[in-house]
Amino acid sequence: MSQTTEQTNRLTINKDKKPCYDIVFEHDFRNLEEELKVLGTLEKRICIVTDSNVEKLYGAQIVEILKKVSKKCVLYSFPAGEEHKNLSVVQGIYEFLIKEGFDRKDLLVALGGGVVGDLTGFCAATYLRGIDFIQIPTTLLAQVDSSIGGKTGVDFSSYKNMVGAFYMPKLVYMNLSVLKSLDDRQYYAGMAEVLKYGLIKDRIFYEWLISSMYEIFDRNPDTLEEVVKKSCQIKKMVVEKDPTEQGERALLNLGHTIGHAIEKYMDFKLVHGECVALGTVAAAYISWKKEMLSMEEYYEIRDMFVPFNLPISISQIEPEKVLELTKSDKKMKAGKIQFILLKKVGKAVIDSSVTDEEMLAAIKEIYFNEEEM
Ligand code: GLY
């Protein structure tokens, strides 16, 4: 049964109760030209920023479309991977924009996954004190999460997303058919963020995801449309209430404190969504130990990641070192980690009382010691 009643292909994100930008859900790139014309691009230069993987897949096609709606269209590509989400790539983009004569009226287009979107958004926020940008997210994770809500930025030193800005795109254009060819690992990593929405805000959605598991494995187009739209509706609700993460938006960080620490410990050999799954299991474990969840609920939440090809344990870590790495996370208020816990499926809370001992016990819970086998 359909979870979304809205039959439109568009969601509007409001800021201060006024329309700020649209998310459009399409099944190809055909309407991109019209969407851009409406934004007045005919008089603009456009720079598409993408990575080496996405360039091969969609670079030429998008250049062809954007040439028709701009006075000049160029493409900048950088090597794919989280290790390139840094200030030296940003510097390369600034230099390219200067060389190509980009001014404040021009436009950047982020074509790719979360790394491309965050980094391009940051360039847009800072080049000439801010130029417009749009998002064309090409991974499930970027479509359901990172392209919406205006978080932009790069990693700095060993700190994830340490340098950045809240800066809204002018449009998010989603071609849902790109999900068909996404590699399995990236696809299921995106599902970790989708499951997260159900866990923090919507039990019915969570249960629907589980009952739609086989359609999700098959990447059934109708099911995927439902998955992406519903996730975007939940994200819209959260970011409209709290655009700069003063409160409720922090709920979207379920699984991210320990998840980011594992991501760093593993030197990005696991992808973000896999680390979010591990971090969510750890958060659910703490929720059980704090008597917010029952033991049965904890095990159900944990085990539900398995059919979605997401890890629930990891053998390559040293739990004490992962705990240490949680200290460099940004999710602090007055020196205390803002931990996201679960009261039940569909209801998350912010908790500042989680101790190092509780975190360590949770990291040990997901640590699978092969030597003891
Ligand atoms: N990805 C979490 C947020 O946008 O706040």
Coordinates of N, CA and C and ligand atoms in Angstrom, one line a residue, residues 145 148 151 196 235 239 245 249 252-253 256, ligand 1:
D145 N 19.2 12.3 1.4 CA 19.7 13.0 2.5 C 20.6 14.2 2.2
I148 N 19.6 17.6 0.4 CA 18.5 18.4 0.9 C 18.9 19.1 2.2
K151 N 23.3 21.6 4.0 CA 24.6 21.4 4.7 C 25.7 21.2 3.6
K196 N 17.0 4.9 8.8 CA 17.2 5.9 9.8 C 15.9 6.8 9.9
K235 N 12.7 14.5 5.7 CA 13.8 15.4 5.8 C 13.3 16.9 5.7
V239 N 14.1 19.7 8.5 CA 15.0 20.9 8.2 C 14.2 22.2 8.1
E245 N 20.3 23.3 12.7 CA 20.6 22.3 13.7 C 20.9 22.9 15.1
R249 N 17.0 19.0 14.3 CA 17.7 18.4 13.2 C 18.8 17.4 13.6
L252 N 18.7 13.7 13.0 CA 19.1 13.1 11.8 C 20.5 12.4 11.9
N253 N 21.1 12.7 13.0 CA 22.5 12.2 13.3 C 22.5 10.9 14.0
H256 N 25.4 8.5 13.9 CA 26.6 9.2 13.2 C 27.7 9.4 14.2
Ligands
GLY1 N1 22.6 14.6 7.1 C1 22.1 15.2 8.2 C2 21.5 16.5 8.1 O1 21.4 17.0 6.9 O2 21.3 17.2 9.0

